[in-house]
Coordinates of C-alpha atoms in Angstrom, one line a residue:
Chain A
M1 CA 134.0 95.1 89.4
R2 CA 133.5 91.5 90.3
V3 CA 130.2 91.8 92.1
A4 CA 129.5 88.1 92.5
A5 CA 132.9 87.3 94.0
E6 CA 132.6 90.0 96.6
Q7 CA 129.1 89.5 97.8
Q8 CA 128.3 85.9 96.7
L9 CA 125.3 86.9 94.7
S10 CA 123.0 84.4 93.2
L11 CA 120.6 85.1 90.3
I12 CA 117.2 84.3 91.7
T13 CA 113.6 85.6 91.4
G14 CA 111.9 87.6 94.1
A15 CA 109.7 84.6 94.7
E16 CA 112.7 82.3 95.1
A17 CA 114.3 84.9 97.4
A18 CA 111.2 84.8 99.7
A19 CA 111.3 80.9 99.6
H20 CA 114.9 80.9 100.6
A21 CA 114.1 83.2 103.5
M22 CA 111.4 80.7 104.5
R23 CA 113.8 77.7 104.2
Q24 CA 116.3 79.4 106.5
I25 CA 113.6 80.5 109.0
D26 CA 112.3 76.9 108.9
P27 CA 108.8 77.6 110.3
D28 CA 106.9 74.9 112.0
V29 CA 103.7 75.2 109.8
V30 CA 103.0 76.7 106.4
P31 CA 99.3 76.4 105.4
V32 CA 99.0 77.7 101.9
Y33 CA 96.9 77.7 98.7
P34 CA 98.5 78.6 95.3
I35 CA 97.6 81.8 93.4
T36 CA 99.4 83.7 90.7
P37 CA 101.9 85.5 91.1
Q38 CA 102.6 84.1 94.6
T39 CA 102.7 80.4 93.5
P40 CA 106.4 80.2 92.8
I41 CA 107.1 81.2 96.4
I42 CA 105.3 78.2 97.8
E43 CA 106.3 76.0 94.9
T44 CA 110.0 76.6 95.6
F45 CA 109.5 76.3 99.3
A46 CA 107.6 73.0 98.9
Q47 CA 110.6 71.7 96.9
F48 CA 113.0 72.7 99.7
V49 CA 110.8 70.8 102.2
S50 CA 110.5 67.8 99.9
D51 CA 114.3 67.8 99.6
G52 CA 114.7 67.7 103.4
L53 CA 116.3 71.2 103.5
C54 CA 113.8 72.3 106.2
H55 CA 111.3 70.6 108.5
T56 CA 108.1 72.5 108.0
E57 CA 104.7 70.9 107.9
I58 CA 103.0 72.3 104.8
I59 CA 99.2 72.1 105.0
N60 CA 97.7 72.0 101.5
V61 CA 94.3 73.6 102.2
E62 CA 91.3 74.1 99.9
S63 CA 91.2 77.9 100.0
E64 CA 93.0 81.0 101.4
H65 CA 90.2 81.3 104.0
S66 CA 91.3 77.9 105.3
A67 CA 95.0 78.7 104.9
M68 CA 94.6 81.7 107.3
S69 CA 92.3 79.7 109.6
A70 CA 94.9 76.9 109.9
A71 CA 97.6 79.5 110.4
V72 CA 95.7 81.0 113.3
G73 CA 95.1 77.6 114.9
A74 CA 98.8 76.6 114.5
S75 CA 100.0 80.0 115.8
C76 CA 97.7 79.8 118.8
A77 CA 99.0 76.3 119.5
G78 CA 102.5 77.8 119.7
S79 CA 103.9 77.2 116.3
R80 CA 105.9 79.6 114.1
V81 CA 103.7 80.1 111.0
I82 CA 104.3 81.6 107.5
T83 CA 101.9 81.7 104.6
A84 CA 101.8 83.4 101.2
T85 CA 99.1 84.9 98.9
S86 CA 98.1 87.4 96.3
S87 CA 95.1 89.4 95.3
Q88 CA 91.8 87.4 95.5
G89 CA 93.6 85.0 97.8
L90 CA 94.2 87.8 100.3
A91 CA 90.7 89.0 99.8
L92 CA 89.4 85.6 100.7
M93 CA 91.7 85.3 103.7
L94 CA 91.0 88.8 104.9
E95 CA 88.2 87.9 107.3
I96 CA 90.6 85.7 109.2
V97 CA 93.5 88.1 108.9
Y98 CA 91.6 90.5 111.1
I99 CA 91.1 87.6 113.6
A100 CA 94.8 86.7 113.4
A101 CA 95.7 90.3 114.2
S102 CA 93.2 90.5 117.1
M103 CA 94.3 87.2 118.5
R104 CA 97.9 88.6 118.3
C105 CA 99.2 85.7 116.1
P106 CA 102.7 86.6 114.8
I107 CA 102.1 85.1 111.3
V108 CA 104.3 86.3 108.5
I109 CA 102.4 86.7 105.2
A110 CA 104.4 86.9 102.0
V111 CA 102.4 88.8 99.4
G112 CA 103.0 88.9 95.6
S113 CA 101.1 92.1 94.9
R114 CA 98.4 91.8 92.3
A115 CA 95.4 93.7 91.2
L116 CA 92.0 92.8 92.7
S117 CA 89.3 91.6 90.3
G118 CA 87.3 92.8 88.5
P119 CA 87.9 92.7 85.7
I120 CA 90.1 89.7 86.4
N121 CA 93.8 90.6 86.1
I122 CA 96.9 88.8 87.3
H123 CA 99.3 91.7 87.2
C124 CA 100.7 94.0 89.8
D125 CA 99.2 96.8 91.7
H126 CA 98.7 97.4 95.4
S127 CA 95.0 97.1 95.7
D128 CA 95.3 93.8 97.5
S129 CA 97.6 95.0 100.3
M130 CA 95.8 98.4 100.6
M131 CA 92.5 96.5 101.1
A132 CA 94.2 94.9 104.1
R133 CA 95.7 98.0 105.5
D134 CA 93.2 98.3 108.4
A135 CA 93.4 94.7 109.5
G136 CA 96.0 95.2 112.2
C137 CA 99.1 93.9 110.4
V138 CA 102.5 95.5 110.0
Q139 CA 102.9 96.1 106.3
L140 CA 106.3 96.2 104.7
F141 CA 107.0 96.9 101.0
A142 CA 110.1 95.6 99.1
E143 CA 111.6 97.3 96.1
N144 CA 113.5 94.3 94.7
A145 CA 114.3 90.7 95.2
Q146 CA 117.0 91.5 97.8
E147 CA 114.6 93.4 99.9
A148 CA 111.9 90.7 99.5
Y149 CA 114.4 88.3 101.1
D150 CA 115.7 90.7 103.8
L151 CA 112.3 91.9 104.8
M152 CA 111.0 88.4 105.3
L153 CA 113.8 87.8 107.8
I154 CA 113.2 91.0 109.7
A155 CA 109.4 90.4 109.6
Q156 CA 109.8 87.2 111.5
R157 CA 111.5 88.9 114.4
L158 CA 109.2 91.9 114.2
A159 CA 106.1 89.7 114.4
E160 CA 107.3 87.6 117.2
D161 CA 108.7 90.3 119.4
H162 CA 106.5 90.2 122.6
R163 CA 106.0 94.0 122.4
V164 CA 104.4 93.5 119.0
L165 CA 102.8 90.1 118.4
V166 CA 100.8 90.9 115.2
P167 CA 100.9 89.4 111.7
V168 CA 103.5 91.0 109.3
M169 CA 102.7 91.3 105.6
V170 CA 105.8 91.5 103.3
M171 CA 104.8 92.8 99.8
Q172 CA 106.8 92.3 96.7
D173 CA 105.5 93.4 93.3
G174 CA 103.8 90.6 91.4
F175 CA 105.8 89.4 88.2
T176 CA 108.0 92.5 88.2
I177 CA 109.8 91.1 91.3
T178 CA 108.2 87.7 91.9
H179 CA 109.1 86.4 88.4
S180 CA 112.2 88.5 87.6
A181 CA 115.7 87.1 88.2
E182 CA 118.1 89.5 89.8
P183 CA 121.3 89.2 91.9
V184 CA 120.5 88.5 95.5
A185 CA 122.9 88.0 98.4
L186 CA 121.7 85.3 100.7
L187 CA 123.0 85.1 104.2
P188 CA 124.5 81.9 105.5
D189 CA 121.9 79.5 106.9
E190 CA 123.4 79.6 110.4
V191 CA 123.5 83.4 110.5
V192 CA 119.7 83.5 109.7
K193 CA 119.0 80.8 112.3
E194 CA 120.8 82.8 114.9
F195 CA 119.1 86.1 113.9
V196 CA 115.5 84.7 113.9
G197 CA 116.1 82.5 117.0
E198 CA 113.4 80.3 118.5
Y199 CA 109.8 81.5 118.7
E200 CA 108.7 81.8 122.3
P201 CA 104.9 81.9 122.3
L202 CA 103.4 83.7 125.3
Y203 CA 100.3 81.6 125.9
P204 CA 100.5 78.4 123.7
L205 CA 97.3 76.4 123.7
L206 CA 99.4 73.2 123.8
D207 CA 100.8 74.2 127.2
V208 CA 98.1 72.2 129.0
D209 CA 99.5 73.0 132.4
H210 CA 98.5 76.6 131.9
P211 CA 95.2 76.5 130.1
T212 CA 94.0 79.7 128.4
T213 CA 90.9 80.8 126.6
Q214 CA 91.6 82.3 123.2
G215 CA 89.4 84.1 120.7
P216 CA 86.3 84.6 123.0
F217 CA 83.5 87.0 122.6
A218 CA 84.2 90.6 123.6
L219 CA 81.1 92.7 123.9
P220 CA 80.8 96.5 124.4
D221 CA 82.5 95.9 127.8
Y222 CA 85.9 94.9 126.4
Y223 CA 86.0 95.1 122.5
F224 CA 87.1 98.7 122.5
E225 CA 90.0 98.1 125.0
L226 CA 91.2 95.2 122.9
K227 CA 91.3 97.4 119.8
R228 CA 93.3 100.0 121.8
Q229 CA 95.8 97.2 122.6
Q230 CA 96.2 96.4 119.0
A231 CA 96.8 100.1 118.2
D232 CA 99.5 100.1 120.9
A233 CA 101.1 96.9 119.4
L234 CA 101.4 98.6 116.0
D235 CA 102.9 101.7 117.7
A236 CA 105.4 99.4 119.5
A237 CA 106.3 98.0 116.1
R238 CA 108.0 101.3 115.3
S239 CA 110.7 101.1 117.8
V240 CA 111.2 97.3 117.3
W241 CA 111.6 97.9 113.6
L242 CA 114.3 100.5 114.3
E243 CA 116.1 98.1 116.7
L244 CA 116.0 95.2 114.3
Q245 CA 117.4 97.2 111.4
E246 CA 120.5 98.0 113.4
E247 CA 120.9 94.3 114.3
F248 CA 120.2 93.3 110.6
A249 CA 122.7 95.9 109.3
A250 CA 125.4 94.5 111.6
L251 CA 125.1 91.0 110.2
S252 CA 124.3 91.7 106.6
G253 CA 125.8 95.1 105.9
R254 CA 122.5 96.1 104.5
R255 CA 120.9 99.0 106.3
Y256 CA 117.2 99.8 106.3
H257 CA 117.7 103.2 107.8
G258 CA 114.6 104.6 109.4
F259 CA 111.1 104.0 108.0
F260 CA 111.8 105.0 104.4
E261 CA 114.6 105.2 101.8
A262 CA 115.6 108.9 101.2
Y263 CA 117.3 109.0 97.7
K264 CA 118.8 112.4 96.9
L265 CA 116.2 113.8 99.2
S266 CA 118.0 116.2 101.5
D267 CA 118.6 119.0 98.9
A268 CA 115.7 118.2 96.7
E269 CA 113.1 120.8 95.8
Y270 CA 110.8 118.3 94.2
V271 CA 110.0 114.9 95.7
L272 CA 108.5 111.7 94.4
V273 CA 106.9 109.4 97.0
I274 CA 106.4 105.9 95.8
L275 CA 106.3 102.3 97.1
S276 CA 108.0 99.2 95.8
S277 CA 109.6 98.3 92.5
T278 CA 108.7 101.4 90.5
A279 CA 110.9 103.4 93.0
G280 CA 113.9 101.7 91.3
T281 CA 112.8 103.2 88.0
A282 CA 112.2 106.5 89.8
K283 CA 115.8 106.5 91.0
V284 CA 117.1 106.1 87.4
T285 CA 114.7 109.0 86.4
I286 CA 116.0 111.2 89.2
D287 CA 119.6 110.6 88.2
R288 CA 118.8 111.7 84.6
L289 CA 116.9 114.8 85.8
R290 CA 119.7 115.7 88.3
R291 CA 122.2 115.7 85.4
K292 CA 120.0 118.4 83.8
G293 CA 120.1 120.4 87.0
V294 CA 116.6 119.5 88.3
K295 CA 116.7 119.1 92.1
V296 CA 114.5 116.1 92.6
G297 CA 114.6 113.3 95.1
L298 CA 112.7 110.2 96.3
L299 CA 111.0 109.1 99.5
R300 CA 110.2 105.4 99.5
P301 CA 108.5 104.0 102.6
W302 CA 109.4 100.5 103.6
V303 CA 106.8 100.6 106.3
F304 CA 103.2 101.5 105.5
R305 CA 101.7 100.1 108.7
P306 CA 102.5 101.5 111.2
F307 CA 102.5 104.7 109.1
P308 CA 105.6 106.8 109.9
A309 CA 103.6 110.1 109.7
H310 CA 105.9 112.3 111.8
E311 CA 109.1 111.1 110.2
I312 CA 107.8 111.6 106.7
A313 CA 106.4 115.1 107.5
Q314 CA 109.8 116.1 108.8
A315 CA 111.5 114.8 105.7
L316 CA 109.2 116.7 103.4
A317 CA 109.3 120.0 105.3
G318 CA 110.5 122.9 103.2
K319 CA 110.1 121.1 99.9
R320 CA 108.6 123.0 97.0
A321 CA 106.4 120.2 95.7
V322 CA 105.7 116.6 96.5
A323 CA 104.0 114.1 94.2
V324 CA 102.6 110.9 95.8
L325 CA 102.3 108.0 93.4
D326 CA 99.7 105.4 94.3
R327 CA 99.4 102.0 92.8
A328 CA 95.9 101.6 94.2
I329 CA 92.9 103.9 94.4
S330 CA 90.3 104.3 97.0
L331 CA 87.4 104.6 94.6
G332 CA 85.4 107.7 95.3
S333 CA 88.4 109.2 97.0
W334 CA 92.2 109.5 96.2
G335 CA 95.2 107.2 96.6
P336 CA 95.7 105.6 100.1
L337 CA 99.4 106.7 100.3
Y338 CA 98.5 110.2 99.3
L339 CA 95.7 110.4 102.0
E340 CA 98.2 109.3 104.7
I341 CA 100.8 111.9 103.6
S342 CA 98.3 114.6 103.2
A343 CA 97.1 114.0 106.8
A344 CA 100.7 113.8 108.0
L345 CA 101.7 117.1 106.5
G346 CA 98.5 118.8 107.8
R347 CA 99.2 117.4 111.3
Y348 CA 102.8 118.3 111.6
L349 CA 103.7 121.2 109.2
P350 CA 102.6 124.8 109.5
K351 CA 103.5 125.3 105.9
R352 CA 102.9 122.4 103.5
P353 CA 104.6 121.8 100.2
M354 CA 102.4 121.7 97.1
L355 CA 101.0 118.1 97.2
Y356 CA 100.0 116.1 94.2
N357 CA 98.5 112.6 93.8
Y358 CA 99.0 110.4 90.8
I359 CA 97.4 107.0 90.3
Y360 CA 99.7 104.8 88.3
G361 CA 100.3 101.2 87.2
L362 CA 96.9 99.7 88.0
G363 CA 96.5 96.2 86.7
G364 CA 100.2 96.0 85.7
R365 CA 100.3 99.1 83.4
D366 CA 104.1 99.7 82.9
T367 CA 105.6 102.9 84.2
P368 CA 108.9 103.8 82.4
P369 CA 111.2 106.7 83.3
E370 CA 109.6 109.1 80.8
L371 CA 106.2 108.9 82.6
L372 CA 107.9 109.5 86.0
A373 CA 109.8 112.5 84.5
S374 CA 106.5 113.9 83.3
V375 CA 105.3 114.1 87.0
V376 CA 108.4 116.2 87.8
T377 CA 107.6 118.5 84.8
D378 CA 104.0 118.9 86.1
M379 CA 105.4 119.9 89.5
Q380 CA 107.8 122.4 87.9
N381 CA 104.8 123.9 86.0
E382 CA 102.8 124.1 89.2
V383 CA 99.8 122.3 87.7
D384 CA 96.5 122.3 89.7
P385 CA 97.0 120.2 92.9
T386 CA 93.3 119.9 93.5
V387 CA 93.0 117.4 90.6
L388 CA 93.6 113.7 91.0
R389 CA 95.9 112.7 88.1
Y390 CA 96.3 109.4 86.3
L391 CA 99.7 108.4 85.0
G392 CA 100.0 106.4 81.8
L393 CA 96.2 106.2 81.3
R394 CA 94.6 106.4 77.9
E395 CA 91.9 109.1 78.3
Chain B
M1 CA 123.8 98.9 79.8
I2 CA 122.8 96.3 77.2
E3 CA 119.1 95.5 76.8
I4 CA 118.1 92.3 75.0
R5 CA 114.8 91.0 73.9
W6 CA 114.2 87.3 73.1
H7 CA 111.3 86.2 70.8
G8 CA 110.1 82.6 70.9
R9 CA 107.0 80.5 71.2
G10 CA 105.7 79.2 74.5
G11 CA 107.7 76.0 75.2
Q12 CA 110.8 76.9 73.2
G13 CA 112.7 78.0 76.3
A14 CA 113.1 81.8 75.7
K15 CA 112.7 82.4 79.5
T16 CA 115.2 79.7 80.3
V17 CA 118.0 81.0 78.1
S18 CA 117.4 84.6 79.3
Q19 CA 118.0 83.4 82.9
L20 CA 121.0 81.3 81.9
L21 CA 122.5 84.4 80.2
A22 CA 121.9 86.6 83.2
G23 CA 123.4 84.0 85.5
A24 CA 126.5 83.8 83.3
A25 CA 126.7 87.6 83.2
L26 CA 126.6 87.6 87.0
R27 CA 129.4 85.0 87.2
H28 CA 131.4 87.2 84.9
G29 CA 131.1 90.1 87.4
H30 CA 128.3 92.0 85.7
Y31 CA 124.9 93.0 87.1
A32 CA 122.0 91.4 85.3
Q33 CA 118.3 91.0 85.2
A34 CA 116.2 88.3 83.4
F35 CA 112.4 88.6 83.1
P36 CA 109.8 87.0 81.0
E37 CA 106.9 88.8 79.3
Y38 CA 104.4 88.5 82.1
G39 CA 101.1 86.8 81.4
P40 CA 99.3 83.5 81.1
E41 CA 101.6 81.1 79.3
R42 CA 100.3 79.1 76.4
S43 CA 102.3 76.6 74.5
G44 CA 103.1 77.8 70.9
A45 CA 101.9 81.4 71.4
P46 CA 104.5 84.2 70.8
V47 CA 106.3 85.0 74.0
K48 CA 109.1 87.4 74.9
A49 CA 111.8 87.4 77.5
F50 CA 114.2 90.2 78.4
N51 CA 117.7 90.8 79.7
R52 CA 119.5 93.8 81.1
I53 CA 123.3 93.5 81.6
D54 CA 125.4 96.3 83.1
T55 CA 128.6 97.0 85.0
K56 CA 126.5 99.0 87.6
E57 CA 123.6 97.9 89.8
I58 CA 120.4 97.8 87.7
R59 CA 117.5 99.6 89.3
L60 CA 115.1 99.9 86.4
H61 CA 111.9 97.8 86.9
C62 CA 110.0 98.6 83.8
S63 CA 109.8 96.8 80.5
I64 CA 112.3 97.2 77.6
Y65 CA 111.1 99.3 74.7
E66 CA 114.3 100.0 72.7
P67 CA 116.5 96.9 72.9
D68 CA 120.1 96.8 71.6
I69 CA 119.8 93.2 70.5
V70 CA 116.8 91.1 69.4
V71 CA 117.1 87.4 69.3
V72 CA 114.5 85.4 67.3
L73 CA 114.3 81.8 68.3
D74 CA 111.5 80.8 65.9
P75 CA 111.7 82.0 62.2
T76 CA 107.9 81.8 61.8
L77 CA 107.7 84.8 64.2
L78 CA 109.2 87.1 61.5
C79 CA 105.9 86.9 59.7
A80 CA 103.7 86.9 62.7
K81 CA 102.1 90.3 62.9
E82 CA 101.5 90.1 66.7
A83 CA 105.2 89.3 67.4
R84 CA 106.6 92.6 65.9
V85 CA 110.2 91.4 66.3
T86 CA 111.9 94.6 65.2
E87 CA 109.7 97.0 67.1
G88 CA 111.8 99.6 69.0
L89 CA 115.1 97.8 68.0
K90 CA 117.8 100.4 67.9
R91 CA 118.8 101.3 64.3
H92 CA 122.4 100.5 65.2
G93 CA 121.3 97.4 67.1
I94 CA 121.6 93.8 66.1
L95 CA 118.9 91.3 64.9
L96 CA 120.0 87.7 65.5
V97 CA 117.7 85.2 63.8
N98 CA 117.4 81.4 63.8
T99 CA 116.6 80.8 60.1
T100 CA 117.8 79.2 56.9
Q101 CA 117.4 82.5 55.1
T102 CA 120.2 85.0 54.4
P103 CA 120.5 88.4 56.2
E104 CA 119.5 90.1 52.9
E105 CA 116.2 88.1 52.8
I106 CA 115.5 88.9 56.5
R107 CA 116.2 92.6 55.8
A108 CA 113.6 92.5 52.9
L109 CA 111.2 90.7 55.2
T110 CA 111.5 93.0 58.3
G111 CA 112.8 96.3 56.8
F112 CA 115.3 96.5 59.7
P113 CA 118.3 98.7 58.6
G114 CA 120.8 97.6 61.2
K115 CA 123.1 94.6 61.5
I116 CA 121.3 91.3 60.8
I117 CA 123.0 87.9 61.6
T118 CA 121.4 84.6 60.8
L119 CA 122.2 81.0 61.6
D120 CA 120.4 77.8 61.1
A121 CA 120.2 77.0 64.8
E122 CA 117.5 74.4 64.2
A123 CA 119.9 72.3 62.1
L124 CA 122.7 72.8 64.6
A125 CA 120.4 71.7 67.5
R126 CA 119.3 68.6 65.5
S127 CA 122.9 67.7 64.8
V128 CA 123.7 67.5 68.5
G129 CA 120.4 65.9 69.4
A130 CA 118.8 68.9 71.1
R131 CA 115.0 69.3 70.7
F132 CA 115.0 73.2 70.7
S133 CA 117.2 75.8 69.2
N134 CA 117.3 78.1 72.3
V135 CA 120.7 77.0 73.7
V136 CA 122.3 77.2 70.3
M137 CA 121.1 80.8 70.0
L138 CA 122.4 81.4 73.5
G139 CA 125.8 80.3 72.5
A140 CA 125.6 82.5 69.4
L141 CA 124.5 85.5 71.4
A142 CA 127.3 85.0 73.9
R143 CA 129.8 85.0 71.1
L144 CA 128.2 88.2 69.7
L145 CA 128.2 90.0 73.1
G146 CA 131.9 89.1 73.7
N147 CA 131.7 89.9 77.4
I148 CA 130.1 86.6 78.5
S149 CA 132.5 83.7 78.5
L150 CA 131.7 80.3 77.3
E151 CA 133.0 78.9 80.7
D152 CA 130.6 81.0 82.7
L153 CA 127.7 79.8 80.5
E154 CA 128.8 76.2 80.8
A155 CA 128.8 76.6 84.6
E156 CA 125.3 78.0 84.5
L157 CA 124.2 75.1 82.3
A158 CA 125.8 72.6 84.7
Q159 CA 123.7 74.1 87.5
A160 CA 120.5 74.1 85.5
F161 CA 120.5 70.7 83.7
G162 CA 120.7 67.1 84.9
E163 CA 123.5 64.9 83.7
K164 CA 121.8 63.6 80.5
A165 CA 120.4 66.9 79.3
L166 CA 123.7 68.7 80.2
A167 CA 125.8 66.9 77.6
T168 CA 123.3 67.8 74.8
N169 CA 123.0 71.4 75.9
L170 CA 126.7 71.9 76.2
A171 CA 127.1 70.7 72.7
A172 CA 124.3 73.0 71.5
L173 CA 125.9 75.9 73.3
R174 CA 129.3 75.3 71.7
A175 CA 127.7 74.7 68.3
G176 CA 126.0 78.1 68.4
F177 CA 129.2 79.8 69.7
T178 CA 131.3 78.3 66.9
A179 CA 128.7 78.9 64.2
L180 CA 128.6 82.6 65.1
T181 CA 132.3 82.9 65.0
E182 CA 132.2 81.7 61.4
S183 CA 129.3 84.1 60.6
L184 CA 131.2 87.0 62.0
E185 CA 134.3 86.1 60.0
T186 CA 132.1 86.0 56.8
L187 CA 130.6 89.3 57.8
E188 CA 134.1 90.9 58.3
A189 CA 135.3 89.4 55.0
T190 CA 132.4 90.9 53.0
A191 CA 132.5 94.2 54.9

């Protein structure tokens, strides 16, 4: 099959894919500070700007705290703003990410997922994005370079929809996706321009004829109501996401159906729940196990915030066992994805499947198919579900 | 699916040739991945790069542990303990080495029981004015794989290199391709 001829695929890394999305979106302002493994995103994008392929003002700031501060200022002024970061960079900008969310700034944040220090480590896990899960952003997780591109485009529309107006974080796994070259189908520039359209800010500070106060104090009289509005904005993101995926499918042929990918899920007895790139390896594992007659499937959320609790509970109803694989740990508790799914099953299902939690891949530990197959074997053997398990750890 | 592992030293262009190979494979209608060994890059330190090539979409996003082919860009890595060039290489796989030594000498050095092919890529690179042997080895590997055309590789090179570097690298590519054709003929004659 001549793949390239049919779909016009180019071999690019996930970081380059995100940078191409940024080039086509052509944001007004990109304040950014480099950090591994995000750096090739902004490096590639800066080359595009320098080559005159887009008209963005890049602001080279002195830290991620400043990057997000500049992003908030530019967004409030009425600009379309994108930034990118990883790990410690996200940790440093987090103080202002909360403010961006509360000021309803539709900033898109590309994240090359990387473990948080310490010990210092540059490799992938999801501790950085999970640290930011309560900030008030929509959080999308890409499996591969193609999704890293597609989700950046959808994120721009999702963030700027007047029913939503919150930052959207788009996660791609550090190195595994940011630095790996894979076939990616890029949409024509004009198609993207039409899809993302022009940003129409509600209350731009530069609209001097209609002056507004932004970012004021909110004491016990109003803080609570403002938080409720943010919760409503995240809820509204659910239906906007569903609308956008229809529109995106019509122009790209690529469908992000619902809130999660269901791979061989409908007749599965055993289910792996997993985010991001390792889900690809899980699909290969599932194919191998299916050939041996094991009824196993995958549920891979694209959307972590807002969390699609009801939809996931419905999809897992009647399953014999479910293993949630977390690439982050809430130390002193269990994995964040597991905790969400455990709550969802408890809330919506009278009879829950056996539910397991595995922590995997911290600090970039590789997770090959054999390890994922061992999780399915554990489920078949009905191992103790009250024990938190670690996958691929030397004990 | 064919899985390939490249061994080089930081600065010798292992990552570059792995990406060129994947790009040429894609042009040829295959699916392909290219990824470097992830980590801080240091000039001169042993580095690895990887390729997967398949007729189907590639979903695996883990490392490669049992490659079908290992390409060694720098002969000094054969003796470097930390490089472990034949680790996991399939017994029926192929070890392609840039060296002045013979396949028998490489077998004695590595203990690898499968097919060993050697060529003096460094001399070939020098003969065309290239600083590194990586593109010579890329040409040799393409000849070995058989399903990557020289034309597709040349198109990838044309996209990756500026005018001056392109001529040198095209010559290096063809030198590797031709040298391997001769090596394979010798292998067949002695088999």
